[in-house]
Amino acid sequence: MNDTVTLTAHPTSTNTNEEMLFIWNTNDSTAQIKTRPLYDGMVYSVVGKYKNGCPLLKSVSVKVNPIPTVTLTGTREVCHGEEATIEAQSTDDVHYVWNDNYDQPNRQELPDSTTTYTVRVIDNQTQCVSLPKRHTVKVKPMPVINLVGDSVLC
């Protein structure tokens, strides 16, 4: 619902050289408007008329497709060298696009350091794109142990 739509009113009569005047229900007065519909089925109307002519009202309903949604679950912390599982889920008919172009919903990772993974889904029917979802896997450092002492015995 963040996309804009461009609507253009074209005069269809060619029997006059007069310029047509327009007024939209958005209070714009140009032949073309760019607007952001607030909801599915939002109606835009324009009245067109020649300076000394009769007004004509035309309306159009704009279809606003829903934005697909995605949720992320998975491992939040691992020790260095451990594997992390991240699962993306959507109830919509979508395909997945991760920040590294990986295209499957679930992934197994072996991060070297704390890493954030970002996924978006694209609706297979409408091509609408979800908002990004992020999942951070924190990598805890392994302890460092120094052993001191004799390693040779008689």
Tab-separated table of N, CA, C and O in Angstrom, residues 25-81:
chain	number	residue	atom	x	y	z
A	25	ASN	N	-11.466	14.598	-7.238
A	25	ASN	CA	-11.924	14.554	-5.845
A	25	ASN	C	-10.750	14.661	-4.861
A	25	ASN	O	-10.951	14.685	-3.656
A	26	THR	N	-9.548	14.766	-5.381
A	26	THR	CA	-8.357	15.019	-4.555
A	26	THR	C	-8.022	16.509	-4.526
A	26	THR	O	-7.003	16.898	-3.967
A	27	ASN	N	-8.848	17.309	-5.203
A	27	ASN	CA	-8.667	18.763	-5.361
A	27	ASN	C	-7.570	19.129	-6.347
A	27	ASN	O	-7.196	20.295	-6.443
A	28	ASP	N	-7.053	18.153	-7.075
A	28	ASP	CA	-6.100	18.463	-8.144
A	28	ASP	C	-6.878	18.996	-9.338
A	28	ASP	O	-8.039	18.647	-9.562
A	29	SER	N	-6.211	19.820	-10.143
A	29	SER	CA	-6.884	20.404	-11.306
A	29	SER	C	-6.085	20.207	-12.585
A	29	SER	O	-6.141	21.022	-13.500
A	30	THR	N	-5.338	19.123	-12.646
A	30	THR	CA	-4.569	18.795	-13.840
A	30	THR	C	-5.162	17.538	-14.480
A	30	THR	O	-5.931	16.822	-13.852
A	31	ALA	N	-4.795	17.281	-15.714
A	31	ALA	CA	-5.311	16.099	-16.403
A	31	ALA	C	-4.747	14.819	-15.802
A	31	ALA	O	-5.374	13.770	-15.841
A	32	GLN	N	-3.559	14.905	-15.197
A	32	GLN	CA	-2.910	13.719	-14.634
A	32	GLN	C	-2.597	13.949	-13.161
A	32	GLN	O	-2.105	15.006	-12.784
A	33	ILE	N	-2.907	12.926	-12.359
A	33	ILE	CA	-2.554	13.000	-10.943
A	33	ILE	C	-1.754	11.762	-10.556
A	33	ILE	O	-1.900	10.704	-11.149
A	34	LYS	N	-0.905	11.924	-9.568
A	34	LYS	CA	-0.169	10.815	-8.966
A	34	LYS	C	-0.600	10.782	-7.512
A	34	LYS	O	-0.503	11.794	-6.819
A	35	THR	N	-1.096	9.632	-7.071
A	35	THR	CA	-1.650	9.553	-5.730
A	35	THR	C	-1.354	8.203	-5.112
A	35	THR	O	-0.997	7.250	-5.810
A	36	ARG	N	-1.502	8.127	-3.802
A	36	ARG	CA	-1.264	6.896	-3.061
A	36	ARG	C	-2.596	6.454	-2.451
A	36	ARG	O	-3.059	7.038	-1.479
A	37	PRO	N	-3.234	5.410	-3.017
A	37	PRO	CA	-4.512	4.951	-2.465
A	37	PRO	C	-4.354	4.488	-1.020
A	37	PRO	O	-3.378	3.853	-0.669
A	38	LEU	N	-5.342	4.818	-0.194
A	38	LEU	CA	-5.286	4.472	1.223
A	38	LEU	C	-5.865	3.100	1.517
A	38	LEU	O	-5.587	2.524	2.560
A	39	TYR	N	-6.684	2.571	0.616
A	39	TYR	CA	-7.324	1.273	0.840
A	39	TYR	C	-7.757	0.681	-0.498
A	39	TYR	O	-7.841	1.384	-1.508
A	40	ASP	N	-8.013	-0.618	-0.482
A	40	ASP	CA	-8.477	-1.322	-1.675
A	40	ASP	C	-9.852	-0.801	-2.065
A	40	ASP	O	-10.727	-0.633	-1.221
A	41	GLY	N	-10.045	-0.543	-3.344
A	41	GLY	CA	-11.331	-0.065	-3.832
A	41	GLY	C	-11.516	1.434	-3.714
A	41	GLY	O	-12.618	1.941	-3.925
A	42	MET	N	-10.463	2.155	-3.370
A	42	MET	CA	-10.577	3.609	-3.251
A	42	MET	C	-10.988	4.173	-4.607
A	42	MET	O	-10.465	3.798	-5.643
A	43	VAL	N	-11.963	5.085	-4.583
A	43	VAL	CA	-12.525	5.648	-5.813
A	43	VAL	C	-11.960	7.044	-6.036
A	43	VAL	O	-11.948	7.878	-5.135
A	44	TYR	N	-11.496	7.260	-7.259
A	44	TYR	CA	-11.048	8.575	-7.687
A	44	TYR	C	-12.014	9.050	-8.770
A	44	TYR	O	-12.373	8.291	-9.669
A	45	SER	N	-12.410	10.294	-8.655
A	45	SER	CA	-13.359	10.866	-9.612
A	45	SER	C	-12.785	12.146	-10.186
A	45	SER	O	-12.069	12.887	-9.501
A	46	VAL	N	-13.138	12.404	-11.437
A	46	VAL	CA	-12.725	13.642	-12.081
A	46	VAL	C	-13.927	14.204	-12.842
A	46	VAL	O	-14.712	13.457	-13.436
A	47	VAL	N	-14.077	15.509	-12.764
A	47	VAL	CA	-15.074	16.214	-13.568
A	47	VAL	C	-14.310	16.952	-14.642
A	47	VAL	O	-13.361	17.690	-14.354
A	48	GLY	N	-14.694	16.707	-15.875
A	48	GLY	CA	-14.073	17.396	-16.999
A	48	GLY	C	-15.109	18.240	-17.708
A	48	GLY	O	-16.270	17.836	-17.832
A	49	LYS	N	-14.702	19.437	-18.139
A	49	LYS	CA	-15.618	20.274	-18.916
A	49	LYS	C	-14.833	21.301	-19.696
A	49	LYS	O	-13.741	21.714	-19.307
A	50	TYR	N	-15.409	21.660	-20.817
A	50	TYR	CA	-14.862	22.771	-21.573
A	50	TYR	C	-15.341	24.047	-20.906
A	50	TYR	O	-16.321	24.048	-20.153
A	51	LYS	N	-14.663	25.145	-21.177
A	51	LYS	CA	-14.952	26.403	-20.497
A	51	LYS	C	-16.443	26.746	-20.523
A	51	LYS	O	-17.008	27.150	-19.512
A	52	ASN	N	-17.087	26.584	-21.643
A	52	ASN	CA	-18.508	26.921	-21.767
A	52	ASN	C	-19.368	25.693	-21.979
A	52	ASN	O	-20.468	25.785	-22.519
A	53	GLY	N	-18.895	24.546	-21.535
A	53	GLY	CA	-19.623	23.311	-21.803
A	53	GLY	C	-20.208	22.694	-20.547
A	53	GLY	O	-20.153	23.248	-19.453
A	54	CYS	N	-20.803	21.543	-20.741
A	54	CYS	CA	-21.404	20.797	-19.643
A	54	CYS	C	-20.345	19.922	-18.978
A	54	CYS	O	-19.449	19.410	-19.649
A	55	PRO	N	-20.472	19.725	-17.667
A	55	PRO	CA	-19.501	18.885	-16.963
A	55	PRO	C	-19.822	17.400	-17.144
A	55	PRO	O	-20.971	17.018	-17.316
A	56	LEU	N	-18.792	16.588	-17.113
A	56	LEU	CA	-18.941	15.139	-17.181
A	56	LEU	C	-18.104	14.530	-16.066
A	56	LEU	O	-16.923	14.863	-15.914
A	57	LEU	N	-18.733	13.653	-15.283
A	57	LEU	CA	-18.070	13.004	-14.163
A	57	LEU	C	-17.670	11.590	-14.557
A	57	LEU	O	-18.482	10.823	-15.082
A	58	LYS	N	-16.426	11.230	-14.296
A	58	LYS	CA	-15.924	9.865	-14.506
A	58	LYS	C	-15.213	9.421	-13.234
A	58	LYS	O	-14.551	10.227	-12.572
A	59	SER	N	-15.358	8.129	-12.895
A	59	SER	CA	-14.746	7.596	-11.682
A	59	SER	C	-14.037	6.287	-11.983
A	59	SER	O	-14.398	5.576	-12.926
A	60	VAL	N	-13.061	5.974	-11.171
A	60	VAL	CA	-12.348	4.711	-11.285
A	60	VAL	C	-12.041	4.215	-9.867
A	60	VAL	O	-11.724	4.999	-8.984
A	61	SER	N	-12.193	2.908	-9.674
A	61	SER	CA	-11.862	2.273	-8.410
A	61	SER	C	-10.484	1.631	-8.564
A	61	SER	O	-10.224	0.910	-9.529
A	62	VAL	N	-9.602	1.889	-7.621
A	62	VAL	CA	-8.230	1.387	-7.695
A	62	VAL	C	-8.094	0.143	-6.824
A	62	VAL	O	-8.416	0.158	-5.645
A	63	LYS	N	-7.630	-0.944	-7.433
A	63	LYS	CA	-7.384	-2.201	-6.729
A	63	LYS	C	-6.039	-2.097	-6.018
A	63	LYS	O	-5.017	-1.825	-6.640
A	64	VAL	N	-6.053	-2.306	-4.711
A	64	VAL	CA	-4.818	-2.294	-3.922
A	64	VAL	C	-4.610	-3.709	-3.395
A	64	VAL	O	-5.384	-4.192	-2.573
A	65	ASN	N	-3.609	-4.379	-3.899
A	65	ASN	CA	-3.315	-5.737	-3.456
A	65	ASN	C	-2.667	-5.709	-2.081
A	65	ASN	O	-1.871	-4.815	-1.771
A	66	PRO	N	-2.973	-6.683	-1.249
A	66	PRO	CA	-2.341	-6.720	0.072
A	66	PRO	C	-0.859	-7.055	-0.035
A	66	PRO	O	-0.433	-7.774	-0.941
A	67	ILE	N	-0.106	-6.529	0.894
A	67	ILE	CA	1.323	-6.825	0.960
A	67	ILE	C	1.485	-8.180	1.634
A	67	ILE	O	0.914	-8.420	2.697
A	68	PRO	N	2.241	-9.095	1.029
A	68	PRO	CA	2.436	-10.397	1.679
A	68	PRO	C	3.230	-10.234	2.974
A	68	PRO	O	3.972	-9.268	3.147
A	69	THR	N	3.052	-11.197	3.857
A	69	THR	CA	3.747	-11.131	5.143
A	69	THR	C	4.665	-12.333	5.299
A	69	THR	O	4.443	-13.385	4.690
A	70	VAL	N	5.676	-12.153	6.113
A	70	VAL	CA	6.630	-13.221	6.391
A	70	VAL	C	7.035	-13.131	7.863
A	70	VAL	O	7.116	-12.038	8.418
A	71	THR	N	7.212	-14.290	8.488
A	71	THR	CA	7.728	-14.337	9.852
A	71	THR	C	9.020	-15.148	9.851
A	71	THR	O	9.204	-16.043	9.016
A	72	LEU	N	9.890	-14.814	10.786
A	72	LEU	CA	11.167	-15.523	10.916
A	72	LEU	C	11.278	-16.103	12.316
A	72	LEU	O	10.966	-15.427	13.302
A	73	THR	N	11.716	-17.340	12.385
A	73	THR	CA	12.010	-17.980	13.657
A	73	THR	C	13.336	-18.698	13.508
A	73	THR	O	13.795	-18.937	12.386
A	74	GLY	N	13.921	-19.046	14.633
A	74	GLY	CA	15.153	-19.814	14.554
A	74	GLY	C	16.094	-19.535	15.699
A	74	GLY	O	15.764	-18.853	16.667
A	75	THR	N	17.262	-20.074	15.542
A	75	THR	CA	18.306	-19.981	16.544
A	75	THR	C	18.722	-18.526	16.721
A	75	THR	O	18.966	-17.831	15.741
A	76	ARG	N	18.810	-18.098	17.981
A	76	ARG	CA	19.218	-16.716	18.274
A	76	ARG	C	20.679	-16.615	18.692
A	76	ARG	O	21.317	-15.603	18.466
A	77	GLU	N	21.192	-17.690	19.328
A	77	GLU	CA	22.578	-17.678	19.796
A	77	GLU	C	23.221	-19.031	19.543
A	77	GLU	O	22.573	-20.062	19.702
A	78	VAL	N	24.476	-18.990	19.118
A	78	VAL	CA	25.261	-20.216	18.969
A	78	VAL	C	26.662	-19.946	19.495
A	78	VAL	O	27.108	-18.805	19.551
A	79	CYS	N	27.319	-21.019	19.881
A	79	CYS	CA	28.745	-20.911	20.182
A	79	CYS	C	29.487	-20.972	18.853
A	79	CYS	O	29.006	-21.571	17.882
A	80	HIS	N	30.641	-20.362	18.809
A	80	HIS	CA	31.432	-20.368	17.573
A	80	HIS	C	31.611	-21.806	17.102
A	80	HIS	O	31.984	-22.678	17.872
A	81	GLY	N	31.311	-22.061	15.832
A	81	GLY	CA	31.445	-23.398	15.272
A	81	GLY	C	30.144	-24.185	15.271
A	81	GLY	O	30.072	-25.268	14.692
